[in-house]
Short mmCIF file of C-alpha atoms and ligand atoms in Angstrom, two decimals:
data_model
loop_
_atom_site.label_atom_id
_atom_site.label_comp_id
_atom_site.label_asym_id
_atom_site.label_seq_id
_atom_site.Cartn_x
_atom_site.Cartn_y
_atom_site.Cartn_z
CA MET U 1 34.42 -21.03 -36.28
CA ARG U 2 31.49 -21.50 -38.30
CA HIS U 3 28.39 -19.02 -37.70
CA PRO U 4 25.17 -20.88 -37.67
CA VAL U 5 22.69 -20.01 -40.48
CA VAL U 6 19.10 -20.79 -39.94
CA MET U 7 17.23 -19.97 -43.09
CA GLY U 8 13.26 -20.52 -43.73
CA ASN U 9 12.28 -22.05 -46.76
CA TRP U 10 8.83 -20.74 -47.52
CA LYS U 11 7.83 -22.47 -50.55
CA LEU U 12 4.77 -21.67 -52.75
CA ASN U 13 2.90 -19.77 -49.64
CA GLY U 14 2.24 -16.41 -49.19
CA SER U 15 0.23 -13.55 -50.03
CA LYS U 16 0.83 -9.71 -49.73
CA GLU U 17 -0.83 -9.87 -46.23
CA MET U 18 0.93 -13.24 -44.63
CA VAL U 19 4.33 -11.54 -46.11
CA SER U 20 3.96 -8.39 -43.55
CA GLY U 21 2.33 -10.33 -41.27
CA LEU U 22 5.15 -12.96 -40.97
CA ILE U 23 8.22 -10.26 -41.62
CA LYS U 24 7.02 -7.76 -38.82
CA GLY U 25 6.42 -10.90 -36.29
CA LEU U 26 10.19 -12.45 -36.72
CA ASP U 27 11.75 -9.18 -36.64
CA ALA U 28 10.05 -8.34 -33.38
CA ALA U 29 10.69 -12.14 -32.28
CA LEU U 30 14.14 -11.77 -32.87
CA ASN U 31 15.18 -8.86 -31.05
CA GLY U 32 18.33 -9.11 -29.68
CA VAL U 33 18.87 -12.86 -31.07
CA GLU U 34 22.53 -12.36 -31.75
CA GLY U 35 24.96 -15.21 -33.02
CA VAL U 36 23.39 -16.64 -35.82
CA ASP U 37 22.08 -15.75 -39.48
CA VAL U 38 18.92 -15.89 -40.31
CA ALA U 39 17.51 -15.97 -43.68
CA ILE U 40 14.05 -16.22 -45.26
CA ALA U 41 13.49 -17.10 -48.95
CA PRO U 42 9.58 -15.97 -49.80
CA PRO U 43 8.18 -16.67 -52.97
CA VAL U 44 10.02 -14.10 -55.70
CA MET U 45 6.75 -12.40 -56.53
CA TYR U 46 7.09 -11.22 -53.13
CA LEU U 47 11.02 -10.23 -52.66
CA ASP U 48 10.05 -6.30 -53.42
CA LEU U 49 7.35 -6.55 -50.40
CA ALA U 50 9.72 -8.46 -48.45
CA GLU U 51 12.97 -6.05 -48.90
CA GLN U 52 10.99 -3.05 -48.19
CA LEU U 53 9.50 -4.31 -44.86
CA LEU U 54 12.89 -5.51 -43.59
CA SER U 55 15.04 -2.16 -44.91
CA LYS U 56 11.83 -0.26 -43.19
CA ALA U 57 12.39 -2.31 -40.04
CA ASN U 58 16.40 -1.92 -40.23
CA SER U 59 16.08 -5.89 -39.68
CA LYS U 60 19.00 -8.06 -39.52
CA ILE U 61 17.02 -10.51 -41.86
CA ILE U 62 19.04 -12.09 -44.43
CA LEU U 63 17.10 -11.73 -47.87
CA GLY U 64 17.26 -15.25 -49.58
CA SER U 65 15.30 -17.19 -52.75
CA GLN U 66 14.50 -20.58 -53.97
CA ASN U 67 15.64 -20.75 -57.19
CA VAL U 68 17.77 -18.89 -60.01
CA ASP U 69 18.10 -19.34 -63.43
CA LEU U 70 21.12 -20.16 -65.49
CA HIS U 71 21.03 -16.97 -67.73
CA ASN U 72 21.20 -13.36 -66.98
CA ASN U 73 18.61 -12.12 -69.61
CA GLY U 74 16.95 -13.76 -72.55
CA ALA U 75 14.81 -15.41 -74.11
CA PHE U 76 14.05 -17.85 -70.91
CA THR U 77 10.22 -17.52 -70.30
CA GLY U 78 8.98 -17.71 -67.17
CA ASP U 79 12.66 -17.86 -65.34
CA ILE U 80 14.24 -15.14 -63.01
CA SER U 81 17.86 -14.35 -63.28
CA PRO U 82 20.95 -13.69 -60.63
CA ALA U 83 20.66 -10.07 -61.08
CA MET U 84 17.55 -9.79 -60.38
CA LEU U 85 17.36 -11.54 -57.57
CA LYS U 86 20.20 -9.03 -56.19
CA GLU U 87 18.70 -6.02 -57.55
CA PHE U 88 15.64 -6.69 -54.71
CA GLY U 89 18.56 -7.93 -52.11
CA ALA U 90 18.44 -11.46 -52.38
CA SER U 91 21.35 -12.95 -51.56
CA HIS U 92 21.02 -16.26 -50.40
CA ILE U 93 19.68 -18.85 -52.65
CA ILE U 94 18.56 -22.29 -52.65
CA ILE U 95 19.36 -24.77 -55.37
CA GLY U 96 18.71 -27.99 -55.73
CA HIS U 97 16.26 -28.85 -53.27
CA SER U 98 14.59 -32.19 -53.66
CA GLU U 99 10.97 -30.80 -54.64
CA ARG U 100 12.93 -29.08 -57.70
CA ARG U 101 14.92 -31.93 -58.39
CA GLU U 102 11.74 -34.14 -58.86
CA TYR U 103 9.28 -32.35 -59.83
CA HIS U 104 10.97 -30.06 -62.48
CA ASN U 105 13.94 -33.04 -63.12
CA GLU U 106 16.63 -30.72 -62.10
CA SER U 107 19.66 -33.37 -62.52
CA ASP U 108 23.06 -32.74 -60.52
CA GLU U 109 25.22 -31.61 -63.15
CA PHE U 110 22.19 -28.68 -63.74
CA VAL U 111 22.65 -27.90 -60.15
CA ALA U 112 25.81 -27.85 -60.22
CA GLN U 113 25.72 -25.27 -62.69
CA LYS U 114 23.10 -23.00 -61.06
CA PHE U 115 26.06 -23.06 -58.04
CA ALA U 116 28.36 -22.13 -60.59
CA PHE U 117 26.44 -19.25 -61.89
CA LEU U 118 25.70 -17.64 -58.28
CA LYS U 119 29.01 -17.56 -57.59
CA GLU U 120 29.73 -15.88 -60.53
CA ASN U 121 27.80 -13.28 -59.63
CA GLY U 122 28.50 -12.89 -56.27
CA LEU U 123 25.44 -14.64 -54.53
CA THR U 124 25.51 -17.52 -51.77
CA PRO U 125 24.28 -20.73 -52.90
CA VAL U 126 22.18 -22.87 -50.38
CA LEU U 127 22.80 -26.04 -52.53
CA CYS U 128 20.13 -28.87 -51.03
CA ILE U 129 21.69 -32.84 -50.89
CA GLY U 130 19.85 -35.85 -49.28
CA GLU U 131 18.56 -38.94 -50.32
CA SER U 132 15.48 -40.65 -50.68
CA GLU U 133 13.58 -43.32 -48.65
CA ALA U 134 14.55 -45.89 -50.70
CA GLN U 135 18.09 -44.72 -51.24
CA ASN U 136 18.35 -44.80 -47.17
CA GLU U 137 17.10 -48.41 -46.62
CA ALA U 138 19.45 -49.54 -49.12
CA GLY U 139 22.33 -47.48 -47.54
CA GLU U 140 23.10 -45.21 -49.61
CA THR U 141 22.86 -42.35 -47.92
CA VAL U 142 26.42 -40.90 -48.02
CA ALA U 143 27.14 -42.41 -51.61
CA VAL U 144 24.18 -40.02 -52.94
CA CYS U 145 25.15 -36.76 -50.82
CA ALA U 146 28.81 -37.37 -52.05
CA ARG U 147 27.58 -37.86 -55.62
CA GLN U 148 25.40 -34.78 -55.14
CA LEU U 149 28.53 -32.96 -54.31
CA ASP U 150 31.32 -34.09 -56.52
CA ALA U 151 29.11 -32.07 -59.39
CA VAL U 152 30.18 -29.21 -57.73
CA ILE U 153 33.48 -29.93 -56.41
CA ASN U 154 34.70 -31.79 -59.60
CA THR U 155 34.01 -29.14 -61.86
CA GLN U 156 34.27 -26.54 -59.99
CA GLY U 157 36.99 -27.09 -57.42
CA VAL U 158 36.26 -28.22 -53.97
CA GLU U 159 37.12 -24.03 -52.86
CA ALA U 160 33.91 -23.62 -54.91
CA LEU U 161 32.29 -24.65 -51.38
CA ASN U 162 34.09 -21.24 -49.57
CA GLY U 163 31.03 -19.37 -48.80
CA ALA U 164 28.84 -21.04 -49.71
CA ILE U 165 26.05 -23.41 -47.42
CA ILE U 166 25.09 -27.22 -47.64
CA ALA U 167 21.78 -28.19 -46.68
CA TYR U 168 21.27 -31.93 -45.86
CA GLU U 169 17.56 -32.54 -46.41
CA PRO U 170 17.09 -36.65 -46.58
CA ILE U 171 13.82 -36.47 -48.37
CA TRP U 172 11.67 -38.72 -46.56
CA ALA U 173 12.31 -36.12 -43.52
CA ILE U 174 11.04 -33.34 -45.38
CA GLY U 175 7.19 -31.79 -44.58
CA THR U 176 6.43 -35.65 -43.10
CA GLY U 177 6.96 -35.07 -39.56
CA LYS U 178 9.53 -37.90 -39.54
CA ALA U 179 12.71 -36.03 -39.00
CA ALA U 180 16.32 -37.76 -39.01
CA THR U 181 17.35 -38.19 -35.01
CA ALA U 182 20.10 -35.74 -34.13
CA ASP U 183 22.72 -38.83 -33.76
CA ASP U 184 21.63 -39.59 -37.74
CA ALA U 185 21.96 -36.39 -38.88
CA GLN U 186 25.10 -35.73 -37.00
CA ARG U 187 26.95 -39.11 -38.46
CA ILE U 188 25.78 -37.92 -42.31
CA HIS U 189 26.76 -34.48 -41.55
CA ALA U 190 30.63 -35.78 -40.21
CA ALA U 191 30.31 -37.98 -43.43
CA ILE U 192 29.71 -34.94 -45.59
CA ARG U 193 32.37 -33.17 -44.07
CA ALA U 194 34.76 -35.96 -44.30
CA HIS U 195 34.44 -36.60 -48.13
CA ILE U 196 35.06 -32.47 -48.42
CA ALA U 197 38.25 -33.11 -46.60
CA GLU U 198 39.44 -35.24 -48.70
CA LYS U 199 39.72 -32.69 -50.78
CA SER U 200 40.60 -29.79 -48.76
CA GLU U 201 40.64 -30.08 -45.33
CA GLU U 202 40.26 -26.16 -44.49
CA VAL U 203 37.45 -25.83 -46.78
CA ALA U 204 35.59 -28.89 -45.03
CA LYS U 205 36.19 -26.80 -41.83
CA ASN U 206 34.60 -24.08 -42.67
CA VAL U 207 31.72 -24.96 -44.79
CA VAL U 208 28.37 -24.26 -43.20
CA ILE U 209 26.19 -27.93 -43.12
CA GLN U 210 22.55 -27.24 -42.22
CA TYR U 211 20.36 -30.25 -41.06
CA GLY U 212 16.65 -29.82 -42.88
CA GLY U 213 13.53 -32.16 -42.97
CA SER U 214 10.69 -31.45 -40.36
CA VAL U 215 12.73 -29.12 -38.04
CA LYS U 216 10.97 -28.03 -35.18
CA PRO U 217 11.07 -25.94 -31.78
CA GLU U 218 10.82 -29.03 -30.05
CA ASN U 219 13.93 -30.69 -31.62
CA ALA U 220 16.00 -28.07 -32.83
CA ALA U 221 18.20 -28.02 -30.16
CA ALA U 222 18.91 -31.69 -30.20
CA TYR U 223 20.45 -30.93 -33.89
CA PHE U 224 22.27 -27.45 -32.92
CA ALA U 225 23.89 -29.92 -29.97
CA GLN U 226 25.69 -31.81 -32.38
CA PRO U 227 29.53 -30.79 -33.52
CA ASP U 228 28.94 -30.89 -37.39
CA ILE U 229 25.34 -29.94 -37.69
CA ASP U 230 25.93 -25.89 -38.50
CA GLY U 231 22.14 -24.23 -38.53
CA ALA U 232 18.79 -25.37 -40.07
CA LEU U 233 16.98 -25.63 -43.55
CA VAL U 234 13.00 -25.15 -42.42
CA GLY U 235 10.08 -25.41 -44.42
CA GLY U 236 6.93 -25.73 -42.23
CA ALA U 237 8.19 -24.23 -39.26
CA ALA U 238 9.24 -21.41 -40.83
CA LEU U 239 5.96 -20.36 -41.67
CA VAL U 240 5.04 -19.27 -38.26
CA ALA U 241 6.99 -16.56 -36.53
CA GLU U 242 6.97 -17.66 -32.93
CA SER U 243 8.51 -21.58 -34.60
CA PHE U 244 10.82 -20.03 -36.73
CA ALA U 245 12.48 -17.61 -34.30
CA ALA U 246 12.55 -20.38 -31.50
CA ILE U 247 14.34 -22.32 -33.83
CA ALA U 248 17.35 -19.30 -34.34
CA LYS U 249 17.45 -18.70 -30.95
CA ALA U 250 17.78 -22.41 -29.87
CA ALA U 251 21.20 -22.10 -32.92
CA ALA U 252 22.23 -19.41 -31.10
CA GLU U 253 22.11 -20.65 -27.83
CA ALA U 254 23.74 -23.54 -28.51
CA LYS U 255 26.12 -22.39 -30.90
CA ASN U 256 27.70 -19.17 -29.13
P1 LIG O 301 10.29 -28.93 -43.54
O1 LIG O 301 10.97 -28.95 -45.16
O2 LIG O 301 10.90 -28.25 -42.73
O3 LIG O 301 8.79 -28.69 -43.84
O4 LIG O 301 10.40 -30.12 -43.29
C1 LIG O 301 11.95 -28.77 -44.97
C2 LIG O 301 12.51 -28.12 -46.59
O5 LIG O 301 12.08 -28.34 -47.85
O6 LIG O 301 14.22 -27.14 -46.49
#
């Protein structure tokens, strides 16, 4: 059985006050919720504070981050290494988010290298894949996702996906309120899993595939009712403790 994972991507949002308020609120709202892994990825600047708050509260919330560099040290101005993320307790690291692919020109190959480097350093990659609106309209969704995944599979072997998380995020659904329907998302998740199964049925069966893109408390249960949707990567709704906790609870209820 795959264990559901709901992760909050806070993007470039936060302040010391907001981070403490949100973590405290979330931890309280998630009290007693079992059967789902809940992770948060605050801006890297707040990892220290987040780690302190989580450990003080003895919280089960997993700490994550939004990006990583390809080196553990050296002359790489502005970058953050896996070793640094680990030192601050972050384990689940988002890579290949469409905002980084678009604004920082990150290629499939570059993202695949980050994937390998995270694994080498014992961290969990949360690999974002997904198509643009134009690609969607051209019927290229599955081919785009397969190409993004193949950048990892063809260089590291399908077994590299063991223990990693895939987040299917149609770009047109991110931050737009225009979420994919649960049926459409299920169809793509099943196709992604089938693509992996061509290389290994075992890996395909076990890998967690999250849906992301305008997930809200109102639509979350419909996604989690689908057999191939194992959780969510949440942006906007992850910035409100009650909303994010409601999404996590919906996953726990649907999957247990
Ligand atoms: P959203 O963002 O939930 O605000 O659409 C999702 C994401 O970018 O991971």
